[in-house]
mmCIF file of C-alpha atoms and ligand atoms in Angstrom:
data_model
loop_
_atom_site.group_PDB
_atom_site.id
_atom_site.type_symbol
_atom_site.label_atom_id
_atom_site.label_comp_id
_atom_site.label_asym_id
_atom_site.label_seq_id
_atom_site.Cartn_x
_atom_site.Cartn_y
_atom_site.Cartn_z
ATOM 1 C CA MET G 1 16.961 147.059 64.130
ATOM 2 C CA LYS G 2 18.310 147.936 67.174
ATOM 3 C CA ILE G 3 16.902 150.826 69.118
ATOM 4 C CA CYS G 4 19.178 152.658 71.513
ATOM 5 C CA LYS G 5 17.826 155.713 73.748
ATOM 6 C CA THR G 6 21.011 155.949 76.178
ATOM 7 C CA ILE G 7 24.406 156.986 75.210
ATOM 8 C CA HIS G 8 25.999 154.193 76.919
ATOM 9 C CA ASN G 9 24.003 151.599 74.691
ATOM 10 C CA MET G 10 24.677 153.272 71.482
ATOM 11 C CA HIS G 11 28.181 153.595 72.215
ATOM 12 C CA ALA G 12 28.716 149.949 73.261
ATOM 13 C CA ALA G 13 26.579 148.588 70.389
ATOM 14 C CA CYS G 14 28.716 150.441 67.692
ATOM 15 C CA ARG G 15 32.420 149.760 69.322
ATOM 16 C CA ALA G 16 31.113 146.066 69.092
ATOM 17 C CA LEU G 17 30.436 146.392 65.651
ATOM 18 C CA ARG G 18 33.745 148.365 64.758
ATOM 19 C CA HIS G 19 35.596 145.663 66.608
ATOM 20 C CA GLU G 20 34.228 143.352 64.234
ATOM 21 C CA GLY G 21 35.712 145.143 61.444
ATOM 22 C CA LYS G 22 32.476 146.934 60.063
ATOM 23 C CA ARG G 23 32.537 150.061 58.412
ATOM 24 C CA LEU G 24 29.980 152.530 60.111
ATOM 25 C CA GLY G 25 27.790 155.213 58.510
ATOM 26 C CA LEU G 26 26.080 157.670 60.649
ATOM 27 C CA VAL G 27 23.276 159.636 59.209
ATOM 28 C CA PRO G 28 22.363 162.314 61.764
ATOM 29 C CA THR G 29 18.611 163.518 61.405
ATOM 30 C CA MET G 30 16.110 165.544 63.527
ATOM 31 C CA GLY G 31 13.435 162.764 62.356
ATOM 32 C CA ALA G 32 10.296 163.597 60.618
ATOM 33 C CA LEU G 33 12.403 161.888 57.387
ATOM 34 C CA HIS G 34 11.552 162.420 53.786
ATOM 35 C CA GLU G 35 13.125 161.148 50.389
ATOM 36 C CA GLY G 36 15.869 163.486 51.243
ATOM 37 C CA HIS G 37 17.104 161.816 54.313
ATOM 38 C CA LEU G 38 16.453 158.441 52.468
ATOM 39 C CA SER G 39 18.742 159.209 50.169
ATOM 40 C CA LEU G 40 21.336 159.738 52.872
ATOM 41 C CA VAL G 41 20.631 156.404 54.473
ATOM 42 C CA ARG G 42 20.667 154.747 50.800
ATOM 43 C CA ALA G 43 24.061 156.015 50.217
ATOM 44 C CA ALA G 44 25.017 155.119 53.675
ATOM 45 C CA ASN G 45 23.829 151.423 52.851
ATOM 46 C CA SER G 46 25.729 151.292 49.697
ATOM 47 C CA GLN G 47 29.254 152.695 51.152
ATOM 48 C CA CYS G 48 28.843 150.778 54.561
ATOM 49 C CA ASP G 49 28.552 147.681 56.186
ATOM 50 C CA VAL G 50 26.218 148.804 58.976
ATOM 51 C CA VAL G 51 24.299 152.068 59.007
ATOM 52 C CA ALA G 52 23.415 154.054 62.185
ATOM 53 C CA VAL G 53 20.701 156.957 62.214
ATOM 54 C CA SER G 54 20.485 159.379 64.980
ATOM 55 C CA ILE G 55 16.790 161.135 65.616
ATOM 56 C CA PHE G 56 17.268 164.272 67.626
ATOM 57 C CA VAL G 57 15.450 167.351 67.823
ATOM 58 C CA ASN G 58 18.623 169.381 69.168
ATOM 59 C CA PRO G 59 17.573 172.171 71.191
ATOM 60 C CA THR G 60 20.753 173.685 71.195
ATOM 61 C CA GLN G 61 20.397 174.921 67.225
ATOM 62 C CA PHE G 62 17.143 176.312 67.495
ATOM 63 C CA GLY G 63 16.620 180.365 68.932
ATOM 64 C CA PRO G 64 14.200 181.222 71.450
ATOM 65 C CA ASN G 65 11.602 182.403 69.096
ATOM 66 C CA GLU G 66 12.084 179.370 66.523
ATOM 67 C CA ASP G 67 10.152 176.045 65.968
ATOM 68 C CA PHE G 68 12.063 173.639 68.485
ATOM 69 C CA SER G 69 8.328 173.043 70.200
ATOM 70 C CA ARG G 70 6.350 172.648 67.085
ATOM 71 C CA TYR G 71 9.128 171.094 65.030
ATOM 72 C CA PRO G 72 7.714 167.470 63.642
ATOM 73 C CA ARG G 73 7.888 164.592 65.816
ATOM 74 C CA THR G 74 7.028 161.553 63.978
ATOM 75 C CA PHE G 75 9.151 158.354 65.655
ATOM 76 C CA ASP G 76 7.107 155.692 64.784
ATOM 77 C CA ARG G 77 6.438 156.363 61.228
ATOM 78 C CA ASP G 78 10.468 157.264 61.041
ATOM 79 C CA ARG G 79 11.355 153.606 63.008
ATOM 80 C CA GLU G 80 8.964 152.172 60.202
ATOM 81 C CA LEU G 81 10.814 153.878 57.072
ATOM 82 C CA LEU G 82 14.243 153.205 58.643
ATOM 83 C CA ASP G 83 13.660 149.750 59.377
ATOM 84 C CA LYS G 84 12.283 149.379 55.473
ATOM 85 C CA GLU G 85 15.741 150.881 54.443
ATOM 86 C CA GLY G 86 17.462 148.234 56.490
ATOM 87 C CA VAL G 87 19.096 150.399 59.000
ATOM 88 C CA ASP G 88 21.034 148.727 61.514
ATOM 89 C CA LEU G 89 20.642 150.944 64.530
ATOM 90 C CA ILE G 90 18.543 154.254 65.452
ATOM 91 C CA PHE G 91 19.857 156.168 68.320
ATOM 92 C CA ALA G 92 17.194 158.351 69.484
ATOM 93 C CA PRO G 93 18.224 159.929 72.966
ATOM 94 C CA SER G 94 16.297 162.324 75.268
ATOM 95 C CA VAL G 95 17.508 165.916 75.775
ATOM 96 C CA GLU G 96 18.650 164.929 79.408
ATOM 97 C CA GLU G 97 20.806 162.731 77.584
ATOM 98 C CA MET G 98 22.335 164.485 75.532
ATOM 99 C CA TYR G 99 22.705 167.293 77.478
ATOM 100 C CA PRO G 100 22.684 166.575 80.928
ATOM 101 C CA GLN G 101 22.263 169.568 83.965
ATOM 102 C CA GLY G 102 24.961 171.568 83.643
ATOM 103 C CA ALA G 103 26.923 171.189 80.205
ATOM 104 C CA ILE G 104 28.285 174.359 79.041
ATOM 105 C CA THR G 105 30.761 173.059 76.367
ATOM 106 C CA TYR G 106 30.256 174.037 73.088
ATOM 107 C CA VAL G 107 31.979 173.490 69.714
ATOM 108 C CA THR G 108 32.212 176.763 67.469
ATOM 109 C CA VAL G 109 33.991 176.952 64.049
ATOM 110 C CA GLU G 110 34.654 180.835 64.230
ATOM 111 C CA GLY G 111 34.122 182.731 61.121
ATOM 112 C CA LEU G 112 32.104 180.266 59.249
ATOM 113 C CA SER G 113 29.030 180.169 61.784
ATOM 114 C CA ASP G 114 27.984 183.636 61.311
ATOM 115 C CA LYS G 115 27.738 183.183 57.545
ATOM 116 C CA LEU G 116 24.404 182.668 55.527
ATOM 117 C CA CYS G 117 21.824 181.289 58.079
ATOM 118 C CA GLY G 118 24.161 181.687 60.846
ATOM 119 C CA LYS G 119 23.515 185.812 60.610
ATOM 120 C CA SER G 120 19.928 185.451 61.062
ATOM 121 C CA ARG G 121 20.174 182.629 63.393
ATOM 122 C CA PRO G 122 22.702 183.599 65.922
ATOM 123 C CA GLY G 123 24.023 180.196 67.886
ATOM 124 C CA HIS G 124 22.353 178.037 65.286
ATOM 125 C CA PHE G 125 25.843 176.640 63.826
ATOM 126 C CA ARG G 126 27.095 176.120 67.420
ATOM 127 C CA GLY G 127 24.699 174.065 68.148
ATOM 128 C CA VAL G 128 24.610 172.101 65.250
ATOM 129 C CA THR G 129 28.732 171.780 65.419
ATOM 130 C CA THR G 130 28.296 170.697 69.450
ATOM 131 C CA VAL G 131 25.553 168.157 68.679
ATOM 132 C CA VAL G 132 27.323 166.706 65.569
ATOM 133 C CA SER G 133 30.650 166.545 67.440
ATOM 134 C CA LYS G 134 28.701 164.369 70.556
ATOM 135 C CA LEU G 135 27.444 162.101 67.994
ATOM 136 C CA PHE G 136 30.925 161.319 66.340
ATOM 137 C CA HIS G 137 32.193 160.608 69.754
ATOM 138 C CA ILE G 138 29.191 158.691 70.774
ATOM 139 C CA ILE G 139 28.848 156.519 67.833
ATOM 140 C CA GLU G 140 32.467 156.988 66.160
ATOM 141 C CA PRO G 141 31.639 156.530 62.540
ATOM 142 C CA ASP G 142 33.806 155.741 59.671
ATOM 143 C CA VAL G 143 31.682 157.957 57.405
ATOM 144 C CA ALA G 144 28.938 160.260 58.219
ATOM 145 C CA PHE G 145 26.240 161.389 55.302
ATOM 146 C CA PHE G 146 24.843 165.107 55.085
ATOM 147 C CA GLY G 147 22.390 166.778 52.651
ATOM 148 C CA GLN G 148 23.855 169.458 50.188
ATOM 149 C CA LYS G 149 20.394 171.397 50.862
ATOM 150 C CA ASP G 150 22.094 172.753 54.392
ATOM 151 C CA ALA G 151 25.164 173.745 52.202
ATOM 152 C CA ALA G 152 26.535 176.007 55.448
ATOM 153 C CA GLN G 153 26.161 173.041 57.794
ATOM 154 C CA ALA G 154 27.965 170.899 55.205
ATOM 155 C CA ALA G 155 30.891 173.303 55.018
ATOM 156 C CA ILE G 156 31.158 174.220 58.529
ATOM 157 C CA ILE G 157 30.978 170.380 59.785
ATOM 158 C CA ARG G 158 33.582 169.834 57.060
ATOM 159 C CA ARG G 159 35.644 172.466 58.472
ATOM 160 C CA MET G 160 35.280 171.111 62.282
ATOM 161 C CA VAL G 161 36.413 167.574 61.220
ATOM 162 C CA ARG G 162 39.797 169.046 59.267
ATOM 163 C CA ASP G 163 40.216 171.374 62.424
ATOM 164 C CA LEU G 164 39.924 169.247 65.107
ATOM 165 C CA ASN G 165 40.940 165.775 63.362
ATOM 166 C CA MET G 166 38.262 163.921 63.851
ATOM 167 C CA PRO G 167 38.780 160.441 62.344
ATOM 168 C CA VAL G 168 35.231 160.559 59.905
ATOM 169 C CA GLU G 169 34.736 161.257 56.494
ATOM 170 C CA ILE G 170 32.254 163.329 55.362
ATOM 171 C CA VAL G 171 30.138 162.531 52.446
ATOM 172 C CA VAL G 172 27.496 165.454 50.973
ATOM 173 C CA CYS G 173 24.987 163.844 49.389
ATOM 174 C CA PRO G 174 22.799 166.230 46.571
ATOM 175 C CA ILE G 175 19.049 167.643 47.126
ATOM 176 C CA VAL G 176 16.058 165.731 46.433
ATOM 177 C CA ARG G 177 13.403 167.456 45.244
ATOM 178 C CA GLU G 178 9.418 167.454 44.838
ATOM 179 C CA PRO G 179 8.571 166.876 40.918
ATOM 180 C CA ASP G 180 7.664 170.664 40.662
ATOM 181 C CA GLY G 181 11.266 171.484 42.477
ATOM 182 C CA LEU G 182 10.517 172.013 45.793
ATOM 183 C CA ALA G 183 13.493 171.346 47.942
ATOM 184 C CA MET G 184 12.501 168.558 50.470
ATOM 185 C CA SER G 185 12.214 169.938 53.794
ATOM 186 C CA SER G 186 10.667 168.560 57.353
ATOM 187 C CA ARG G 187 9.452 172.178 57.418
ATOM 188 C CA ASN G 188 7.362 171.735 54.345
ATOM 189 C CA SER G 189 4.720 170.404 56.111
ATOM 190 C CA TYR G 190 4.169 173.692 57.787
ATOM 191 C CA LEU G 191 3.154 175.137 54.292
ATOM 192 C CA ASP G 192 -0.736 175.406 53.471
ATOM 193 C CA PRO G 193 -1.336 174.637 49.902
ATOM 194 C CA GLN G 194 -1.315 178.627 48.836
ATOM 195 C CA GLN G 195 2.189 178.835 50.596
ATOM 196 C CA ARG G 196 3.665 175.715 48.886
ATOM 197 C CA GLN G 197 2.770 177.481 45.490
ATOM 198 C CA SER G 198 4.518 180.513 46.639
ATOM 199 C CA ALA G 199 7.297 178.512 47.658
ATOM 200 C CA LEU G 200 8.155 177.110 44.223
ATOM 201 C CA VAL G 201 9.365 180.645 43.435
ATOM 202 C CA LEU G 202 12.840 179.950 45.054
ATOM 203 C CA HIS G 203 13.488 176.957 43.178
ATOM 204 C CA ARG G 204 12.464 178.831 39.871
ATOM 205 C CA SER G 205 14.833 181.964 41.044
ATOM 206 C CA LEU G 206 17.705 179.426 41.574
ATOM 207 C CA MET G 207 17.056 177.756 38.191
ATOM 208 C CA ARG G 208 17.277 181.431 36.037
ATOM 209 C CA ILE G 209 20.418 182.159 37.714
ATOM 210 C CA ARG G 210 21.446 178.576 36.257
ATOM 211 C CA GLU G 211 20.313 179.862 32.785
ATOM 212 C CA LEU G 212 21.956 183.016 32.977
ATOM 213 C CA PHE G 213 25.248 181.339 33.978
ATOM 214 C CA GLY G 214 24.786 179.118 31.539
ATOM 215 C CA ASN G 215 24.755 181.882 28.951
ATOM 216 C CA GLY G 216 27.807 183.304 30.033
ATOM 217 C CA GLU G 217 26.836 185.728 33.212
ATOM 218 C CA ARG G 218 29.861 185.757 35.745
ATOM 219 C CA SER G 219 28.614 189.076 37.610
ATOM 220 C CA SER G 220 27.209 187.908 41.078
ATOM 221 C CA ALA G 221 25.418 191.388 41.603
ATOM 222 C CA LYS G 222 23.736 191.176 38.009
ATOM 223 C CA LEU G 223 22.665 187.468 39.162
ATOM 224 C CA ILE G 224 21.270 188.208 42.567
ATOM 225 C CA ALA G 225 19.653 191.125 41.045
ATOM 226 C CA THR G 226 17.682 189.331 38.315
ATOM 227 C CA ALA G 227 16.815 186.546 41.305
ATOM 228 C CA LYS G 228 15.544 189.242 43.714
ATOM 229 C CA GLU G 229 13.256 190.717 40.838
ATOM 230 C CA ILE G 230 11.700 187.578 40.195
ATOM 231 C CA LEU G 231 11.162 186.968 44.259
ATOM 232 C CA ALA G 232 9.841 190.553 44.711
ATOM 233 C CA GLY G 233 6.769 189.659 42.257
ATOM 234 C CA TRP G 234 5.940 187.227 45.141
ATOM 235 C CA PRO G 235 4.748 189.499 48.349
ATOM 236 C CA SER G 236 3.961 186.395 50.426
ATOM 237 C CA VAL G 237 7.687 185.566 50.269
ATOM 238 C CA ARG G 238 10.034 187.570 52.655
ATOM 239 C CA LEU G 239 13.741 187.426 51.698
ATOM 240 C CA ASP G 240 16.340 186.527 54.431
ATOM 241 C CA TYR G 241 19.186 186.445 51.813
ATOM 242 C CA PHE G 242 19.971 185.861 48.701
ATOM 243 C CA GLU G 243 23.975 185.382 48.525
ATOM 244 C CA ILE G 244 26.613 184.083 45.923
ATOM 245 C CA VAL G 245 29.404 182.520 48.006
ATOM 246 C CA ASN G 246 32.530 180.271 48.292
ATOM 247 C CA PRO G 247 31.369 177.097 49.051
ATOM 248 C CA ASP G 248 34.192 176.622 51.419
ATOM 249 C CA THR G 249 35.090 179.661 53.065
ATOM 250 C CA LEU G 250 31.143 180.998 52.870
ATOM 251 C CA GLU G 251 32.403 184.358 51.921
ATOM 252 C CA SER G 252 30.466 186.287 49.113
ATOM 253 C CA VAL G 253 32.189 186.590 45.731
ATOM 254 C CA ASP G 254 31.819 189.308 43.294
ATOM 255 C CA ASN G 255 32.360 187.168 40.222
ATOM 256 C CA VAL G 256 31.725 183.327 39.837
ATOM 257 C CA SER G 257 34.076 182.602 36.753
ATOM 258 C CA HIS G 258 35.569 179.911 39.264
ATOM 259 C CA GLY G 259 32.441 178.482 40.387
ATOM 260 C CA ALA G 260 30.423 179.383 43.755
ATOM 261 C CA LEU G 261 27.733 178.565 45.865
ATOM 262 C CA VAL G 262 24.345 180.352 45.273
ATOM 263 C CA ALA G 263 22.082 180.253 48.567
ATOM 264 C CA LEU G 264 19.060 181.597 49.957
ATOM 265 C CA ALA G 265 16.819 181.900 52.755
ATOM 266 C CA ALA G 266 13.046 183.000 52.805
ATOM 267 C CA PHE G 267 9.979 183.054 54.693
ATOM 268 C CA VAL G 268 6.745 181.785 53.344
ATOM 269 C CA GLY G 269 4.196 182.876 56.030
ATOM 270 C CA SER G 270 6.211 182.036 59.099
ATOM 271 C CA THR G 271 7.753 179.136 57.431
ATOM 272 C CA ARG G 272 11.781 179.695 56.827
ATOM 273 C CA LEU G 273 12.929 177.582 54.120
ATOM 274 C CA ILE G 274 16.449 177.132 52.496
ATOM 275 C CA ASP G 275 17.522 176.506 49.211
ATOM 276 C CA ASN G 276 20.787 176.399 47.274
ATOM 277 C CA ILE G 277 22.314 175.568 43.659
ATOM 278 C CA PRO G 278 26.145 175.222 42.901
ATOM 279 C CA LEU G 279 27.667 177.206 39.931
ATOM 280 C CA ASN G 280 30.098 174.868 38.406
ATOM 281 C CA VAL G 281 32.770 175.819 35.808
HETATM 282 O O1 PAF T 1 20.732 168.745 59.390
HETATM 283 C C1 PAF T 1 19.983 168.446 60.645
HETATM 284 O O2 PAF T 1 18.663 167.656 60.444
HETATM 285 C C2 PAF T 1 20.599 168.848 61.661
HETATM 286 O O3 PAF T 1 21.044 170.056 62.009
HETATM 287 C C3 PAF T 1 21.750 167.642 62.459
HETATM 288 C C4 PAF T 1 22.996 167.556 61.441
HETATM 289 C C5 PAF T 1 20.833 166.635 62.562
HETATM 290 C C6 PAF T 1 22.216 168.335 63.530
HETATM 291 O O4 PAF T 1 21.450 168.222 64.671
#
């Protein structure tokens, strides 16, 4: 497994592989890898000849009062895990390498980037689309793999690729959950045992919505009201948003007859967690 820290080396290594006719898959990550990330790596391995994983805690997607400096950095463990999965290349640049002094160019998907998490995290998706564009230019993957847990991120990246004619296929893989339902996240490591227990209500509220939907309920307002009632029983969980939206436009829908995405974000203590489920007809 080759580890590249500079854009020049990574670009050259990926170009050489593609010139050999290899289908190159990219799994962009911020490290602190868990089974969710590894499921993306396995999907990439099954669909591509060579797999690159980027590990970069991207400062431009964190707000000034968010957890950029605290975000877990576990490079040695990540490297071992990726080695075991048979990954070919790791791209682990420094912040200075990715954002040299004076960088002032950003990529924004207007209209989508201020929905869901974008509402309470202004600038977050602009940071994501900027860094993902840069990774696509540096690595030139044939396919890139993202997790459904960040459903808004996936929708925004799909839209960016479409609008800017980026020659990369986007594959979105299902959420990986702990046995008790908690969606895997690098931020789960911030939770103490009591908070972790409280956090289970997020998945439970989504499961209740799925159940009501299965029983024929189609009103978004009624579905959301039920979920909010469940969440209100857990004062240690502070809801940021609970929305039912069109999975492509991220616009709220009043009625789920044609399917929808149910997405939530909540603070458990100071940890912000997200989760979602699709409602498929
Ligand atoms: O999903 C993430 O971990 C990040 O948002 C990504 C896509 C690696 C960009 O920094």
